Coordinates of N, CA and C in Angstrom, one line a residue:
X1 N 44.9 22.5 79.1 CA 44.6 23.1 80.4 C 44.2 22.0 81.3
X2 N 44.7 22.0 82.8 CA 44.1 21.5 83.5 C 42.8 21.2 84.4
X3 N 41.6 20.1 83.7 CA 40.6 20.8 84.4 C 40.5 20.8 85.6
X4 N 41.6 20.0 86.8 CA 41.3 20.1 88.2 C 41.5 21.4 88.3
X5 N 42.1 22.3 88.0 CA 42.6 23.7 88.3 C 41.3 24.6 87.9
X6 N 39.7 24.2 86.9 CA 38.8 24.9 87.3 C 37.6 24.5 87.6
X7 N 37.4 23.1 87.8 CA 36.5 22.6 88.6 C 36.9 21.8 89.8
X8 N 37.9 21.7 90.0 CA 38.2 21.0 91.0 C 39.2 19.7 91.1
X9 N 39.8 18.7 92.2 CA 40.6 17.8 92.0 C 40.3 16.9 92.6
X10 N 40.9 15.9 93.6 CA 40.7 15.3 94.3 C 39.9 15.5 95.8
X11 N 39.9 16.6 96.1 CA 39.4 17.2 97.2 C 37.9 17.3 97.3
X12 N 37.2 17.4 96.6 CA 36.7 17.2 96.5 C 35.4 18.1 95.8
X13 N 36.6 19.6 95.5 CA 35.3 20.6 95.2 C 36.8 21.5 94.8
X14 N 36.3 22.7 93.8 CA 37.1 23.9 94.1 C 36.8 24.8 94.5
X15 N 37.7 25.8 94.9 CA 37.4 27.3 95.4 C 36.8 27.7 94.5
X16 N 36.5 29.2 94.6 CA 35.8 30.1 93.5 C 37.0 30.2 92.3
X17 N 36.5 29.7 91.3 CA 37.3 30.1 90.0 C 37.2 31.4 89.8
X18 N 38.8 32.1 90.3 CA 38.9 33.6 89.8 C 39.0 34.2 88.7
X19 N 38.7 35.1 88.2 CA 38.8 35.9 87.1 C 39.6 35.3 85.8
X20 N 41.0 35.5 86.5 CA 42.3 34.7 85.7 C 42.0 33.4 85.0
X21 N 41.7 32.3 86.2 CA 41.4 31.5 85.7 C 40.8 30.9 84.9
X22 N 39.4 31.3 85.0 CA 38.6 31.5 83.8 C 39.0 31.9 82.7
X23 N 39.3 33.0 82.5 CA 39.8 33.4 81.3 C 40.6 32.7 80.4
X24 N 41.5 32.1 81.6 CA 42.8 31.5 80.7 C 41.8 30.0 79.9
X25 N 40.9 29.5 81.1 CA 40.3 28.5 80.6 C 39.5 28.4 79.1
X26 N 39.3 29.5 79.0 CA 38.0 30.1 78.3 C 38.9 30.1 76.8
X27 N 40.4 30.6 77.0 CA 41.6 31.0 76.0 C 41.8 29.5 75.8
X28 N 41.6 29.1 76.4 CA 42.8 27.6 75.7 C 41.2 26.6 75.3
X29 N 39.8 27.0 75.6 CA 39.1 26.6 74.8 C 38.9 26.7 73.2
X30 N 38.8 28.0 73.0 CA 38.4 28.6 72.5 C 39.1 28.5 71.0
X31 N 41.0 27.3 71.3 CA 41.5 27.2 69.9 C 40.8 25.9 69.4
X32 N 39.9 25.4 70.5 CA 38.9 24.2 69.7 C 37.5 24.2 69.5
X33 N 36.7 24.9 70.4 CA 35.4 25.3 70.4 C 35.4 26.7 69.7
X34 N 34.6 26.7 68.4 CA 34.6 27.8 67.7 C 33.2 28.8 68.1
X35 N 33.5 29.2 68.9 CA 32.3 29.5 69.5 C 32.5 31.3 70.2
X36 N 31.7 32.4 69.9 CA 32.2 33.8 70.3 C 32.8 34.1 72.0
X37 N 32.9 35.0 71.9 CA 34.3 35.1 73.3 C 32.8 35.0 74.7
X38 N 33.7 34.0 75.9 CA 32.7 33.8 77.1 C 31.2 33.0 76.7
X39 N 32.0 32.2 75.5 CA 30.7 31.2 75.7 C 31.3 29.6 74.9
X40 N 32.6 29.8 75.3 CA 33.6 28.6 75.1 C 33.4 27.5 76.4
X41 N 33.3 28.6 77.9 CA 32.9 27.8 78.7 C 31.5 27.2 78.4
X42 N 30.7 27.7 78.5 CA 29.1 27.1 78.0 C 29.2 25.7 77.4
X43 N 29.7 26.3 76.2 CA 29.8 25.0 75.3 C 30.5 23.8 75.3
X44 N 31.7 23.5 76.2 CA 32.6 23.1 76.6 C 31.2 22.4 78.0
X45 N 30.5 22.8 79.0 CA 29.9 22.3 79.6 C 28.7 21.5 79.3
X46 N 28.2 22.2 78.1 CA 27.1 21.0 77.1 C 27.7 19.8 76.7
X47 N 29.3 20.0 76.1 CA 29.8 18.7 75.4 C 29.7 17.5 76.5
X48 N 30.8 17.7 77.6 CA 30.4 17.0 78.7 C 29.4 16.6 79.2
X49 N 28.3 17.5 79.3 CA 27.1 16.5 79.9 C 26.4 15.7 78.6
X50 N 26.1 16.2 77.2 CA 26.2 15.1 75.9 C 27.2 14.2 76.3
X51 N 28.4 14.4 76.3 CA 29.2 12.8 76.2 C 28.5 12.3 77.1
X52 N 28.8 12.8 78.4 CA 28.0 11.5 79.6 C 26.7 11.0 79.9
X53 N 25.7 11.2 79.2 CA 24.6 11.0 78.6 C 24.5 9.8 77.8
X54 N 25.3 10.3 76.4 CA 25.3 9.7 75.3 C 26.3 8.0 75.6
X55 N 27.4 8.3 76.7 CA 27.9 7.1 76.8 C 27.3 6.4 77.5
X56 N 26.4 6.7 78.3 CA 25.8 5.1 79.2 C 26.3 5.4 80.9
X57 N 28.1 5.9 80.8 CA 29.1 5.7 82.1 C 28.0 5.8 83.4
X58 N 27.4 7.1 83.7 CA 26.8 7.4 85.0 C 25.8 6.4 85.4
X59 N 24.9 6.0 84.0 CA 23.9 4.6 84.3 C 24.4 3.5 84.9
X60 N 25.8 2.9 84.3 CA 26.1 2.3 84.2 C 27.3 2.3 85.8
X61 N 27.9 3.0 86.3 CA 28.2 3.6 87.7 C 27.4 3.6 88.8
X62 N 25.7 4.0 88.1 CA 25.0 3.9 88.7 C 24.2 2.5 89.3
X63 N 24.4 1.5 88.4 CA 24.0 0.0 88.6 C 25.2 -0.7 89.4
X64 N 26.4 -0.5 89.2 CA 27.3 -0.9 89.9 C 27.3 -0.7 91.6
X65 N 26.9 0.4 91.8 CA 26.8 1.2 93.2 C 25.3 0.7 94.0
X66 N 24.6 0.5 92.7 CA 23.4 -0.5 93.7 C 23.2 -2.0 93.8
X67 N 24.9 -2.5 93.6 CA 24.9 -3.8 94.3 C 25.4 -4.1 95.7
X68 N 25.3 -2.7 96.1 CA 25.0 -2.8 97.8 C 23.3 -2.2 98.0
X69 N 23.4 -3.7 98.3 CA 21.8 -3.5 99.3 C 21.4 -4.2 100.3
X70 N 22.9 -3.9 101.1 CA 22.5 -4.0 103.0 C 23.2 -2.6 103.7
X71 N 24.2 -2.1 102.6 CA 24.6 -0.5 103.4 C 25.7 -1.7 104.2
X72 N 26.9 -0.8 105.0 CA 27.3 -1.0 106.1 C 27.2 -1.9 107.0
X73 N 25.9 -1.3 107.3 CA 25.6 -1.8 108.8 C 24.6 -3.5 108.4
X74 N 24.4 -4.2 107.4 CA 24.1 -5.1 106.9 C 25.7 -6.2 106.9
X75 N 26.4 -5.4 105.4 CA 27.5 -6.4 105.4 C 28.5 -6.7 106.9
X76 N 28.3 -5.6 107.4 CA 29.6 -5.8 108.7 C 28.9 -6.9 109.2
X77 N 27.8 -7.3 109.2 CA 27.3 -9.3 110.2 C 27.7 -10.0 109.2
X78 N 27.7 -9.7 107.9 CA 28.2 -10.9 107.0 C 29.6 -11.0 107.3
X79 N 30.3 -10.0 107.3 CA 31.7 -10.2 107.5 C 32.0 -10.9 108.5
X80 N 31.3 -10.6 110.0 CA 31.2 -11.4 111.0 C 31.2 -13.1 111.2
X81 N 30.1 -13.1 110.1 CA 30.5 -14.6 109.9 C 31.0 -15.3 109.1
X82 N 31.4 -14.8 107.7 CA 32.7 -15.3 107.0 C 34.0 -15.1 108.0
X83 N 34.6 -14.5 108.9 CA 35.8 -14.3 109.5 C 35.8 -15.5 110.8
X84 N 34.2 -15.8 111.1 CA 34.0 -16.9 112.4 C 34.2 -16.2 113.5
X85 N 34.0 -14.7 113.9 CA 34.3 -14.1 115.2 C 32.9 -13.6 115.4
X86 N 32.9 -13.8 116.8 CA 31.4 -12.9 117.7 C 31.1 -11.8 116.8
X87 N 29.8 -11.6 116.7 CA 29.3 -10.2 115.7 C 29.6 -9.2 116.9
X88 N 30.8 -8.4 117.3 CA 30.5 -7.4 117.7 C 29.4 -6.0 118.1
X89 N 28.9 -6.1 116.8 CA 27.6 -5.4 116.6 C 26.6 -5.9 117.5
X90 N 26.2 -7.1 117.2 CA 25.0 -7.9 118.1 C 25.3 -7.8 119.4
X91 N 26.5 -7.3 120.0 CA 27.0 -7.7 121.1 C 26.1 -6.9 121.6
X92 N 26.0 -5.4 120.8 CA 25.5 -4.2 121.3 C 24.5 -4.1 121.7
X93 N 23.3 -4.6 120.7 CA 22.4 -4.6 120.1 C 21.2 -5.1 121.5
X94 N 19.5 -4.7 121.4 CA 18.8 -5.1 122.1 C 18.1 -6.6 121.3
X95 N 17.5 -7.3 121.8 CA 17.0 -7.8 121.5 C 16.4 -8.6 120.2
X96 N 15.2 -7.1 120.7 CA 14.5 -6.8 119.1 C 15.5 -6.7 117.7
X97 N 16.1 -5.2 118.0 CA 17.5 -5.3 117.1 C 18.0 -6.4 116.4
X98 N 18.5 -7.5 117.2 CA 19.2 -8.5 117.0 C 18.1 -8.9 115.9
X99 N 17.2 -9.3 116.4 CA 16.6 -10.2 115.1 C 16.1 -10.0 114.1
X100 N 16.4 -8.6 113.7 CA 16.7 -7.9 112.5 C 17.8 -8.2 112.0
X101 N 18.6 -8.2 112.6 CA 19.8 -8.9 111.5 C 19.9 -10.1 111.5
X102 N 19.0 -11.2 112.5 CA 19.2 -12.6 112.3 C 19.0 -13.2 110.9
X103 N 19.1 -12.5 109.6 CA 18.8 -13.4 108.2 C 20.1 -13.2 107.9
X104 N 20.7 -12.2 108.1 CA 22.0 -12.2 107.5 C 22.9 -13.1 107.9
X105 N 22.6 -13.3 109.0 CA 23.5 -14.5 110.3 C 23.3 -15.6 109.8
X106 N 22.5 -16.1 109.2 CA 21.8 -17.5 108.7 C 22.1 -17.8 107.3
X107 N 22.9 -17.1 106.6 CA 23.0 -16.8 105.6 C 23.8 -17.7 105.0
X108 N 23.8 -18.6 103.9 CA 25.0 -19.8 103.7 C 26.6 -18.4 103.5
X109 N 27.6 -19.1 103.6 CA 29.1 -18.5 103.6 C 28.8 -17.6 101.9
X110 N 28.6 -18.6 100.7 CA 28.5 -18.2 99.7 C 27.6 -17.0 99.8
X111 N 26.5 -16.4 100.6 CA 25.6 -15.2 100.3 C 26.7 -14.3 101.0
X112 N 27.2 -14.6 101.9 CA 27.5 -13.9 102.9 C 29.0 -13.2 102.1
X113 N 29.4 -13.8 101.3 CA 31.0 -13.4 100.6 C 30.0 -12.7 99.4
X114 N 29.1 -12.7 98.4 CA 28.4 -12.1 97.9 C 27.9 -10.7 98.2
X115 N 27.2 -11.0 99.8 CA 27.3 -9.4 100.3 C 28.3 -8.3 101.0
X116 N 29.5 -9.0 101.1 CA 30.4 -8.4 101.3 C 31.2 -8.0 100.2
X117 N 31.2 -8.8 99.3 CA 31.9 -8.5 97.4 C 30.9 -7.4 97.3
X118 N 29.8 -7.4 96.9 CA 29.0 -6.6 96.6 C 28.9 -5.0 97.0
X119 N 29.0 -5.3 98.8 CA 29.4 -4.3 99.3 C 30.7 -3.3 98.8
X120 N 31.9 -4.0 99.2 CA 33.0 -3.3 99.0 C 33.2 -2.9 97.3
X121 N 33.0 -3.8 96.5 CA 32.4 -3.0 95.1 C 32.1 -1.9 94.9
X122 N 30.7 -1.7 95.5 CA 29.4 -0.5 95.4 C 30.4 0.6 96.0
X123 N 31.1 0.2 97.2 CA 31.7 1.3 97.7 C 32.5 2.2 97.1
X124 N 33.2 1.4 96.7 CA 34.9 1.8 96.1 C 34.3 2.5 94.3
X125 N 33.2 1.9 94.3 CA 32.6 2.9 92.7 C 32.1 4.2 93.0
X126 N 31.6 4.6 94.7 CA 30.9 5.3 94.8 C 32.4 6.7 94.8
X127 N 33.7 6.2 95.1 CA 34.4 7.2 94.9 C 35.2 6.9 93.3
X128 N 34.9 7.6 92.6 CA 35.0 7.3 91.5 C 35.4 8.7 90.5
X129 N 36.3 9.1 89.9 CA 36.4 10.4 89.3 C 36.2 9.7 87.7
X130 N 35.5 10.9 87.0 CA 35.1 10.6 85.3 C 36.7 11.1 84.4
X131 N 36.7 10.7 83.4 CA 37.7 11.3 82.5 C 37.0 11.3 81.1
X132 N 36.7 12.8 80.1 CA 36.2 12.9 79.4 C 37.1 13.5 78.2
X133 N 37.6 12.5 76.9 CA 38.3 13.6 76.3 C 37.1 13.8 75.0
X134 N 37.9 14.9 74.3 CA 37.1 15.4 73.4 C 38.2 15.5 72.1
X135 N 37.8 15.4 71.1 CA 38.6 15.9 69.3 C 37.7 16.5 68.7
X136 N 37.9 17.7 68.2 CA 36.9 18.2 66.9 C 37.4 17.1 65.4
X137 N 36.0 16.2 65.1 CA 35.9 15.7 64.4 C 36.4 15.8 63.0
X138 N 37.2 15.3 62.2 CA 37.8 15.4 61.1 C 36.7 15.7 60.0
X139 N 36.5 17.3 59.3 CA 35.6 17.1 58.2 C 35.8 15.8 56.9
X140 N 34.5 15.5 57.1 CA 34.1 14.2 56.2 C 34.4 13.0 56.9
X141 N 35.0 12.6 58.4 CA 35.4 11.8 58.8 C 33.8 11.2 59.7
X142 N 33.3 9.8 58.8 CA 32.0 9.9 59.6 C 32.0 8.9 60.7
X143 N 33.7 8.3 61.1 CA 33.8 7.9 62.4 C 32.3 7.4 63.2
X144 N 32.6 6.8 64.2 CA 31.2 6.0 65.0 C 30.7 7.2 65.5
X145 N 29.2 7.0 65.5 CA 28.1 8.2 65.4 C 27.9 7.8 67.0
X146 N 28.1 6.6 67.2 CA 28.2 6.4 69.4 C 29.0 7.2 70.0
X147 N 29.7 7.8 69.3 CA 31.3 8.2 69.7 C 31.2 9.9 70.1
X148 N 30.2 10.3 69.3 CA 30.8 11.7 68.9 C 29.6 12.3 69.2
X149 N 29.6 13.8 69.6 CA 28.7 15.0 69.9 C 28.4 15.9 68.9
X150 N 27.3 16.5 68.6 CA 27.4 17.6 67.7 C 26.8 18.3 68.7
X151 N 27.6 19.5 68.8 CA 27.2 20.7 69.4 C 26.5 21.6 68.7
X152 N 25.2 21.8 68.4 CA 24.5 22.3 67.8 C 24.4 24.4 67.5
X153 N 25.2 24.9 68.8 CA 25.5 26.2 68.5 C 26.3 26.2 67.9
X154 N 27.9 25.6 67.8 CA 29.1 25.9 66.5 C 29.0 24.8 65.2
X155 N 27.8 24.2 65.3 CA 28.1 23.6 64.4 C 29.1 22.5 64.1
X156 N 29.6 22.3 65.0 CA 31.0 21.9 65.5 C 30.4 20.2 65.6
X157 N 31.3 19.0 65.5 CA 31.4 17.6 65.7 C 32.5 17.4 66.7
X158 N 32.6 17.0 67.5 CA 33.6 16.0 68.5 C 33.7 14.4 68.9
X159 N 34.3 14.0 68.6 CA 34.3 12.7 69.0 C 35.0 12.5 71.0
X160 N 34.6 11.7 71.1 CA 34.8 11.8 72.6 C 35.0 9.9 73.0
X161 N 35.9 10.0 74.3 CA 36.0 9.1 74.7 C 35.8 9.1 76.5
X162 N 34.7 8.4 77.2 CA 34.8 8.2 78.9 C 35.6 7.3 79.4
X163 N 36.2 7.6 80.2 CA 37.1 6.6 81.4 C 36.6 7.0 82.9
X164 N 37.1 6.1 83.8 CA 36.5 6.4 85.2 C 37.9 6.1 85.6
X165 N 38.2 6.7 86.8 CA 39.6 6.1 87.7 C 39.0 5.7 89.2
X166 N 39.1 4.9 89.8 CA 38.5 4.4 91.3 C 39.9 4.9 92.2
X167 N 39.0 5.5 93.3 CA 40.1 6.0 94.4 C 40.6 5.0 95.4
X168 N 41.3 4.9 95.7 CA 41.6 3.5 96.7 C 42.4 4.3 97.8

Protein backbone atom coordinates (compact mmCIF):
# COMPACT_ATOMS: atom_id res chain seq x y z
CA UNK A 1 0.00 0.00 0.00
CA UNK A 2 0.94 3.42 -0.60
CA UNK A 3 1.91 5.37 2.32
CA UNK A 4 1.60 8.83 0.66
CA UNK A 5 -2.09 7.91 0.05
CA UNK A 6 -2.45 7.94 4.14
CA UNK A 7 -0.19 10.21 5.55
CA UNK A 8 0.54 12.22 3.05
CA UNK A 9 3.13 13.08 -0.19
CA UNK A 10 5.00 15.64 -1.32
CA UNK A 11 2.76 18.36 -0.44
CA UNK A 12 3.24 18.46 2.32
CA UNK A 13 0.39 17.05 4.59
CA UNK A 14 -2.80 14.92 3.77
CA UNK A 15 -6.35 15.55 3.84
CA UNK A 16 -8.46 13.73 6.34
CA UNK A 17 -7.92 9.96 5.84
CA UNK A 18 -11.45 8.67 5.01
CA UNK A 19 -13.12 5.86 6.28
CA UNK A 20 -12.09 3.67 3.10
CA UNK A 21 -8.86 4.54 3.29
CA UNK A 22 -8.07 3.57 6.47
CA UNK A 23 -9.50 0.47 6.27
CA UNK A 24 -7.95 -0.63 3.25
CA UNK A 25 -4.75 0.54 5.08
CA UNK A 26 -5.40 -1.27 8.18
CA UNK A 27 -6.33 -4.56 5.51
CA UNK A 28 -3.10 -4.64 3.79
CA UNK A 29 -1.39 -4.28 7.36
CA UNK A 30 -2.79 -6.60 8.97
CA UNK A 31 -1.24 -9.63 6.45
CA UNK A 32 2.03 -8.53 8.41
CA UNK A 33 1.29 -7.08 11.71
CA UNK A 34 -0.43 -9.86 13.60
CA UNK A 35 -2.16 -7.77 15.67
CA UNK A 36 -6.53 -7.75 16.37
CA UNK A 37 -8.63 -5.75 13.91
CA UNK A 38 -7.99 -1.44 14.22
CA UNK A 39 -4.94 -1.78 16.00
CA UNK A 40 -2.68 -2.74 12.84
CA UNK A 41 -2.62 0.99 12.45
CA UNK A 42 -1.30 1.58 16.14
CA UNK A 43 1.22 -0.79 15.76
CA UNK A 44 2.39 -0.08 12.40
CA UNK A 45 2.96 3.67 14.01
CA UNK A 46 5.06 2.37 17.10
CA UNK A 47 7.36 0.31 14.47
CA UNK A 48 8.18 3.56 12.80
CA UNK A 49 8.82 5.81 15.52
CA UNK A 50 11.20 2.50 17.11
CA UNK A 51 12.95 2.28 13.77
CA UNK A 52 13.57 6.09 13.76
CA UNK A 53 14.74 6.21 17.15
CA UNK A 54 16.69 3.09 17.07
CA UNK A 55 18.43 4.20 13.73
CA UNK A 56 20.16 7.40 14.79
CA UNK A 57 18.47 9.12 10.95
CA UNK A 58 16.56 12.24 12.74
CA UNK A 59 19.76 12.85 15.16
CA UNK A 60 21.71 12.54 12.62
CA UNK A 61 19.45 14.97 9.98
CA UNK A 62 19.37 16.81 12.86
CA UNK A 63 23.29 17.69 13.04
CA UNK A 64 23.43 18.09 9.47
CA UNK A 65 20.72 20.95 9.45
CA UNK A 66 22.72 22.75 12.29
CA UNK A 67 25.63 23.41 10.01
CA UNK A 68 23.87 26.54 9.25
CA UNK A 69 24.65 29.05 11.77
CA UNK A 70 24.18 32.36 10.11
CA UNK A 71 20.44 31.53 8.61
CA UNK A 72 20.04 33.34 5.27
CA UNK A 73 20.39 36.56 6.07
CA UNK A 74 24.21 35.73 7.31
CA UNK A 75 25.38 33.65 4.25
CA UNK A 76 23.72 35.98 1.59
CA UNK A 77 27.14 38.65 2.71
CA UNK A 78 29.27 35.74 2.35
CA UNK A 79 27.96 35.02 -0.95
CA UNK A 80 28.51 38.65 -1.59
CA UNK A 81 31.85 38.39 -1.30
CA UNK A 82 32.92 35.13 -2.73
CA UNK A 83 30.97 36.42 -6.13
CA UNK A 84 33.12 40.10 -5.67
CA UNK A 85 29.70 42.20 -6.13
CA UNK A 86 28.48 45.16 -3.78
CA UNK A 87 26.53 43.40 -0.76
CA UNK A 88 23.20 44.46 -1.95
CA UNK A 89 21.87 43.96 1.47
CA UNK A 90 24.39 46.52 3.09
CA UNK A 91 23.26 48.77 0.44
CA UNK A 92 20.05 48.78 2.46
CA UNK A 93 21.05 48.63 5.65
CA UNK A 94 21.66 51.61 8.50
CA UNK A 95 24.56 52.05 9.87
CA UNK A 96 24.46 50.34 12.98
CA UNK A 97 23.09 47.31 10.91
CA UNK A 98 25.90 47.30 8.74
CA UNK A 99 28.41 46.52 11.43
CA UNK A 100 26.68 43.64 12.43
CA UNK A 101 27.48 42.02 9.49
CA UNK A 102 30.97 43.56 9.13
CA UNK A 103 32.65 40.00 10.49
CA UNK A 104 31.27 38.15 7.86
CA UNK A 105 32.65 40.76 5.29
CA UNK A 106 36.11 40.23 6.76
CA UNK A 107 36.00 36.87 6.49
CA UNK A 108 38.98 35.05 4.50
CA UNK A 109 37.20 33.53 0.90
CA UNK A 110 37.89 30.03 2.55
CA UNK A 111 35.26 30.85 5.68
CA UNK A 112 33.10 32.54 3.42
CA UNK A 113 32.65 29.23 0.83
CA UNK A 114 32.38 27.23 4.22
CA UNK A 115 29.36 29.35 5.17
CA UNK A 116 27.76 29.22 2.14
CA UNK A 117 28.50 25.19 1.73
CA UNK A 118 27.27 24.91 5.09
CA UNK A 119 24.37 26.99 4.42
CA UNK A 120 23.04 25.45 1.28
CA UNK A 121 23.68 21.90 2.90
CA UNK A 122 21.55 22.61 6.12
CA UNK A 123 19.03 23.81 3.73
CA UNK A 124 18.41 21.31 1.22
CA UNK A 125 18.42 18.59 4.42
CA UNK A 126 15.84 20.65 5.94
CA UNK A 127 13.51 19.38 2.95
CA UNK A 128 14.08 15.99 3.29
CA UNK A 129 11.47 12.96 3.11
CA UNK A 130 12.29 9.57 5.42
CA UNK A 131 11.85 6.06 3.76
CA UNK A 132 11.18 3.27 6.27
CA UNK A 133 10.91 -0.33 5.21
CA UNK A 134 9.97 -3.09 7.51
CA UNK A 135 10.20 -7.41 7.17
CA UNK A 136 8.72 -9.61 9.83
CA UNK A 137 11.81 -11.24 10.98
CA UNK A 138 12.52 -14.87 10.00
CA UNK A 139 11.85 -17.19 13.11
CA UNK A 140 15.28 -18.22 14.49
CA UNK A 141 16.85 -15.70 12.17
CA UNK A 142 18.95 -13.61 14.75
CA UNK A 143 20.02 -11.23 12.00
CA UNK A 144 21.64 -7.66 13.48
CA UNK A 145 19.90 -6.78 16.63
CA UNK A 146 20.71 -2.73 15.20
CA UNK A 147 18.55 -3.67 12.55
CA UNK A 148 15.34 -4.90 13.91
CA UNK A 149 12.26 -3.82 16.28
CA UNK A 150 10.41 -6.02 18.51
CA UNK A 151 7.06 -4.86 18.88
CA UNK A 152 6.20 -5.90 22.17
CA UNK A 153 2.14 -6.20 21.72
CA UNK A 154 2.35 -9.05 18.77
CA UNK A 155 5.25 -10.32 19.88
CA UNK A 156 6.21 -9.84 16.49
CA UNK A 157 10.30 -9.06 15.30
CA UNK A 158 10.96 -6.76 12.19
CA UNK A 159 13.88 -5.97 10.72
CA UNK A 160 13.94 -2.49 9.14
CA UNK A 161 15.86 -0.39 7.01
CA UNK A 162 16.02 4.01 6.92
CA UNK A 163 16.76 5.95 3.73
CA UNK A 164 16.19 9.82 3.27
CA UNK A 165 15.51 11.30 -0.33
CA UNK A 166 16.52 15.28 -0.55
CA UNK A 167 14.01 17.48 -2.54
CA UNK A 168 15.81 19.63 -5.02
Amino acid sequence: MNGSLIFGGLGGGAEDTNFCIAKAFEGALKSIIEADDGLCTENFLTLVAEAAHKSGVLDRLLEVQKLDDVDIEGAIHAYYDITRQQCMVCTELNEDQTKIYAPLHSASLDESLRIVKDYLIAATVKDCSLMICFRPSKKGDSGSLSNNVYLESTKQTFDFKVGSALHF
